Short mmCIF file of C-alpha atoms and ligand atoms in Angstrom, two decimals:
data_model
loop_
_atom_site.label_atom_id
_atom_site.label_comp_id
_atom_site.label_asym_id
_atom_site.label_seq_id
_atom_site.Cartn_x
_atom_site.Cartn_y
_atom_site.Cartn_z
CA MET K 21 -59.92 326.38 -2.12
CA MET K 22 -63.30 326.89 -3.77
CA PRO K 23 -63.18 329.91 -6.06
CA VAL K 24 -64.47 332.89 -4.16
CA TYR K 25 -67.24 333.67 -6.63
CA GLN K 26 -68.55 330.12 -6.45
CA SER K 27 -68.74 330.42 -2.66
CA LEU K 28 -70.76 333.63 -2.98
CA VAL K 29 -73.21 332.06 -5.39
CA ASP K 30 -73.56 328.88 -3.33
CA LYS K 31 -74.31 330.87 -0.21
CA LYS K 32 -76.88 332.97 -2.00
CA ARG K 33 -78.58 329.87 -3.38
CA LYS K 34 -78.82 328.43 0.13
CA GLY K 35 -80.08 331.74 1.53
CA HIS K 36 -76.96 332.15 3.69
CA LYS K 37 -75.90 335.69 4.44
CA SER K 38 -72.24 336.71 4.61
CA PHE K 39 -70.22 339.16 6.62
CA ALA K 40 -67.16 340.89 5.15
CA VAL K 41 -64.77 342.87 7.31
CA LEU K 42 -63.15 345.75 5.43
CA ILE K 43 -59.51 346.43 6.21
CA ASP K 44 -57.93 349.69 5.13
CA PRO K 45 -54.17 348.97 4.97
CA ASP K 46 -53.43 352.62 5.74
CA LYS K 47 -55.36 352.69 8.96
CA ILE K 48 -54.44 349.37 10.51
CA THR K 49 -51.29 348.41 12.44
CA PRO K 50 -49.97 344.82 12.65
CA PRO K 51 -51.08 344.38 16.32
CA LEU K 52 -54.56 345.70 15.57
CA LEU K 53 -54.79 343.50 12.50
CA HIS K 54 -53.75 340.54 14.64
CA GLU K 55 -56.63 341.27 17.04
CA THR K 56 -59.07 341.77 14.15
CA ILE K 57 -58.08 338.44 12.59
CA SER K 58 -58.57 336.57 15.89
CA LEU K 59 -61.99 338.12 16.44
CA ALA K 60 -62.98 337.47 12.82
CA THR K 61 -61.94 333.83 12.98
CA GLU K 62 -63.81 333.32 16.23
CA ALA K 63 -66.91 335.03 14.82
CA LYS K 64 -66.78 333.01 11.58
CA VAL K 65 -66.47 336.06 9.36
CA ASP K 66 -66.89 335.02 5.72
CA TYR K 67 -64.54 337.38 3.87
CA PHE K 68 -61.93 340.07 4.32
CA PHE K 69 -62.13 342.96 1.88
CA VAL K 70 -58.86 344.88 1.66
CA GLY K 71 -58.52 348.33 0.12
CA GLY K 72 -59.56 351.94 0.30
CA SER K 73 -60.09 354.92 -1.97
CA LEU K 74 -56.57 356.03 -1.23
CA VAL K 75 -53.84 353.64 -0.25
CA ILE K 76 -51.03 355.95 0.71
CA THR K 77 -48.61 353.54 2.30
CA ASP K 78 -47.09 350.35 0.88
CA HIS K 79 -48.68 348.12 3.50
CA LEU K 80 -51.01 346.32 1.13
CA ASP K 81 -48.93 343.17 0.51
CA ALA K 82 -47.81 342.95 4.13
CA CYS K 83 -51.36 343.34 5.36
CA ILE K 84 -52.67 340.54 3.15
CA GLN K 85 -49.72 338.29 3.98
CA GLN K 86 -50.47 338.71 7.67
CA ILE K 87 -54.11 337.68 7.12
CA LYS K 88 -53.21 334.70 4.92
CA ALA K 89 -50.63 333.45 7.42
CA ALA K 90 -53.09 333.55 10.30
CA CYS K 91 -56.40 332.23 8.95
CA SER K 92 -58.23 330.72 6.01
CA ILE K 93 -60.79 333.52 5.53
CA PRO K 94 -60.66 334.49 1.82
CA VAL K 95 -59.19 337.92 1.03
CA LEU K 96 -60.84 340.00 -1.69
CA LEU K 97 -59.18 343.12 -3.03
CA PHE K 98 -61.49 346.12 -3.02
CA PRO K 99 -59.28 348.58 -4.87
CA GLY K 100 -59.67 352.33 -5.17
CA SER K 101 -57.24 352.33 -8.08
CA PRO K 102 -55.31 349.87 -10.25
CA SER K 103 -52.22 350.41 -8.12
CA GLN K 104 -53.94 348.49 -5.34
CA ILE K 105 -53.42 345.04 -6.79
CA SER K 106 -51.68 342.35 -4.81
CA ARG K 107 -51.01 338.77 -5.88
CA GLU K 108 -51.29 337.76 -2.24
CA ALA K 109 -55.10 338.06 -2.33
CA ASP K 110 -57.58 335.36 -3.37
CA ALA K 111 -59.74 337.46 -5.66
CA LEU K 112 -60.21 340.93 -7.07
CA LEU K 113 -63.48 342.82 -7.05
CA TYR K 114 -63.06 344.23 -10.54
CA LEU K 115 -65.10 347.36 -9.99
CA SER K 116 -66.83 349.41 -12.66
CA LEU K 117 -68.52 352.50 -11.26
CA ILE K 118 -71.86 351.95 -12.99
CA SER K 119 -73.70 354.61 -10.95
CA GLY K 120 -71.40 357.33 -12.29
CA ARG K 121 -70.91 358.84 -15.70
CA ASN K 122 -67.17 359.18 -15.55
CA ALA K 123 -65.82 356.96 -18.32
CA ASP K 124 -62.49 356.69 -16.57
CA TYR K 125 -64.02 354.71 -13.69
CA LEU K 126 -66.36 352.76 -15.93
CA ILE K 127 -63.66 351.46 -18.31
CA GLY K 128 -60.66 353.83 -18.65
CA GLN K 129 -58.65 352.66 -15.64
CA HIS K 130 -59.40 349.07 -16.60
CA VAL K 131 -57.90 349.52 -20.06
CA ILE K 132 -54.71 351.01 -18.65
CA SER K 133 -54.22 348.24 -16.13
CA ALA K 134 -55.60 345.25 -18.10
CA PRO K 135 -52.30 343.45 -18.89
CA PHE K 136 -51.10 343.88 -15.32
CA VAL K 137 -54.39 342.67 -13.82
CA LYS K 138 -54.54 339.65 -16.13
CA GLN K 139 -50.94 338.73 -15.32
CA SER K 140 -51.68 338.78 -11.59
CA GLY K 141 -53.41 335.41 -11.85
CA LEU K 142 -56.03 336.61 -9.38
CA GLU K 143 -59.61 335.41 -9.59
CA ILE K 144 -61.32 338.37 -11.24
CA ILE K 145 -64.93 339.10 -10.24
CA PRO K 146 -66.64 341.72 -12.44
CA THR K 147 -68.51 343.95 -10.00
CA GLY K 148 -71.06 346.67 -10.77
CA TYR K 149 -70.16 349.30 -8.18
CA MET K 150 -72.92 351.73 -7.21
CA VAL K 151 -72.28 354.68 -4.94
CA ILE K 152 -75.38 355.83 -3.07
CA ASP K 153 -75.61 359.22 -1.37
CA GLY K 154 -74.82 358.72 2.31
CA GLY K 155 -75.55 362.27 3.51
CA ALA K 156 -72.08 363.72 3.05
CA ALA K 157 -69.43 363.86 0.34
CA THR K 158 -67.31 360.73 0.53
CA THR K 159 -63.79 360.11 -0.71
CA VAL K 160 -65.06 357.87 -3.47
CA SER K 161 -67.42 360.52 -4.91
CA TYR K 162 -64.72 363.16 -4.76
CA ILE K 163 -62.02 361.00 -6.32
CA SER K 164 -64.25 359.54 -9.01
CA ASN K 165 -65.83 362.92 -9.81
CA ALA K 166 -69.17 361.16 -10.23
CA SER K 167 -72.42 361.95 -8.45
CA PRO K 168 -73.89 359.26 -6.24
CA VAL K 169 -77.42 357.92 -6.67
CA PRO K 170 -79.75 360.06 -4.48
CA ALA K 171 -80.63 358.12 -1.32
CA ASP K 172 -84.38 358.24 -1.98
CA LYS K 173 -84.28 357.19 -5.65
CA ALA K 174 -84.71 353.45 -5.29
CA ASP K 175 -85.89 353.22 -8.89
CA ILE K 176 -82.62 354.64 -10.24
CA ALA K 177 -80.64 352.20 -8.09
CA MET K 178 -82.83 349.32 -9.26
CA CYS K 179 -82.45 350.15 -12.97
CA THR K 180 -78.71 350.71 -12.59
CA ALA K 181 -78.26 347.31 -10.95
CA MET K 182 -80.43 345.61 -13.59
CA ALA K 183 -78.39 347.19 -16.38
CA GLY K 184 -75.17 346.17 -14.65
CA GLU K 185 -76.31 342.57 -14.39
CA MET K 186 -77.39 342.48 -18.04
CA LEU K 187 -73.99 343.88 -19.03
CA GLY K 188 -72.44 340.85 -17.35
CA MET K 189 -71.52 342.03 -13.86
CA LYS K 190 -71.29 339.05 -11.51
CA LEU K 191 -71.87 341.05 -8.34
CA ILE K 192 -73.59 344.30 -7.49
CA TYR K 193 -72.00 346.35 -4.70
CA MET K 194 -74.11 349.20 -3.27
CA ASP K 195 -71.93 351.50 -1.19
CA ALA K 196 -72.85 354.63 0.77
CA GLY K 197 -69.10 355.24 1.10
CA SER K 198 -66.81 354.60 4.00
CA GLY K 199 -68.02 356.32 7.15
CA ALA K 200 -71.26 357.47 5.49
CA LYS K 201 -73.53 359.44 7.82
CA LYS K 202 -76.51 357.50 6.60
CA ALA K 203 -76.36 353.90 5.49
CA ILE K 204 -78.44 352.74 2.52
CA THR K 205 -82.16 352.38 3.26
CA GLU K 206 -83.85 348.98 3.37
CA ASP K 207 -86.30 350.29 0.77
CA MET K 208 -83.56 350.76 -1.77
CA ILE K 209 -81.84 347.48 -0.92
CA GLY K 210 -85.15 345.64 -1.29
CA ALA K 211 -85.91 347.24 -4.65
CA VAL K 212 -82.51 346.28 -6.03
CA ALA K 213 -82.47 342.77 -4.55
CA LYS K 214 -85.85 341.94 -6.06
CA HIS K 215 -84.67 342.71 -9.58
CA ILE K 216 -81.28 341.00 -9.79
CA ASP K 217 -80.12 337.40 -9.47
CA VAL K 218 -76.43 337.97 -8.79
CA PRO K 219 -75.23 338.36 -5.18
CA LEU K 220 -75.76 341.84 -3.68
CA ILE K 221 -73.09 343.44 -1.48
CA VAL K 222 -74.09 346.35 0.77
CA GLY K 223 -71.79 348.64 2.77
CA GLY K 224 -71.09 352.14 3.97
CA GLY K 225 -72.04 353.60 7.34
CA ILE K 226 -73.28 350.36 8.94
CA ARG K 227 -72.49 350.77 12.63
CA ASP K 228 -74.44 348.12 14.48
CA ALA K 229 -75.78 344.59 14.38
CA GLU K 230 -79.36 345.71 13.98
CA LYS K 231 -78.73 347.63 10.76
CA ALA K 232 -76.69 344.72 9.39
CA TYR K 233 -79.58 342.38 10.20
CA LEU K 234 -82.19 344.66 8.61
CA ASN K 235 -80.11 345.04 5.46
CA CYS K 236 -79.85 341.26 5.10
CA ARG K 237 -83.54 340.89 5.68
CA ALA K 238 -84.16 343.47 2.94
CA GLY K 239 -82.15 341.38 0.48
CA ALA K 240 -78.42 342.06 0.93
CA ASP K 241 -76.29 338.91 0.57
CA VAL K 242 -73.03 340.33 1.91
CA ILE K 243 -72.66 343.07 4.50
CA VAL K 244 -69.41 345.05 4.58
CA VAL K 245 -68.30 346.93 7.69
CA GLY K 246 -65.06 348.91 8.00
CA ASN K 247 -65.16 352.12 10.02
CA ALA K 248 -67.28 350.92 12.93
CA ILE K 249 -64.96 347.95 13.46
CA GLU K 250 -61.87 350.16 13.34
CA LYS K 251 -63.40 352.06 16.26
CA ASP K 252 -64.63 349.03 18.20
CA ALA K 253 -63.38 345.61 17.15
CA SER K 254 -65.76 343.85 19.55
CA LEU K 255 -68.57 344.67 17.11
CA ILE K 256 -67.26 341.90 14.84
CA GLY K 257 -68.83 339.18 16.99
CA GLU K 258 -72.14 340.96 17.43
CA ILE K 259 -72.60 341.85 13.77
CA SER K 260 -71.49 338.42 12.60
CA SER K 261 -74.02 336.58 14.76
CA ALA K 262 -76.83 338.95 13.71
CA ILE K 263 -76.06 338.28 10.04
CA HIS K 264 -75.58 334.55 10.39
CA GLN K 265 -78.71 333.99 12.45
CA LEU K 266 -80.64 335.16 9.44
CA GLN K 267 -80.73 332.41 6.90
CA ARG K 268 -83.32 332.07 4.19
CA VAL K 269 -86.07 334.62 4.72
CA SER K 270 -89.29 334.01 2.91
C1 1GP J 314 -66.91 351.35 2.28
O1 1GP J 314 -68.64 349.72 2.10
C2 1GP J 314 -67.50 350.08 2.79
O2 1GP J 314 -66.54 351.30 0.96
C3 1GP J 314 -67.64 350.08 4.28
O3 1GP J 314 -68.04 351.31 4.81
O4 1GP J 314 -66.29 351.89 6.50
O5 1GP J 314 -68.58 352.92 6.61
O6 1GP J 314 -68.23 350.52 7.18
P1 1GP J 314 -67.79 351.66 6.37
#
């Protein structure tokens, strides 16, 4: 299979937008995952992201195995902590919380887990992770003890993303946090997208196809949806076609 990062870059070059369905192993049951996989395959979803700020159960491996056995959609780990590593996945979003000032989430956790991560053999994708204020405290802000970028400070987001790219991050992930009241504005997405060349992932609080479409049009390359799909799996088809209808926008 083509390395996951290469596929992201190729799609960006062609102006193709991608849809990633976020699976929280704690919240999903095998029958529900089965249904989600069928809908995702039918809707030509591009990626599964698997993870959460807290993974309380030990369902991670089983969850990824179930996906891998049923379809060929690549699985990317989106870990809240180094304990959420599974060799079953295709790649690891190796997150550094560049919007925060908590050294532990910028580099500390990485140092502790480096030998283990390297040994996993996973494709490692260095990802500049930016938490944007979504109108309410989210698990990620609380756990990381780092303040999010204020929702109306597009210039801070832009400079943070630029710095992340120059430090060598291969992806920028802007996240309003799972279940955010307010998703990230198109203004901020546009400002960031204009100033970086690496693929831009956007997620947090996206609940419908229209918002997914507008975010892509503003410059997002990958849209991540978790919560809304947990509540209504039929959204997978709608959101996927909205994203995929939008190819290169001039
Ligand atoms: C959260 O970006 C993801 O980290 C997705 O958020 O669950 O709100 O879709 P939602």
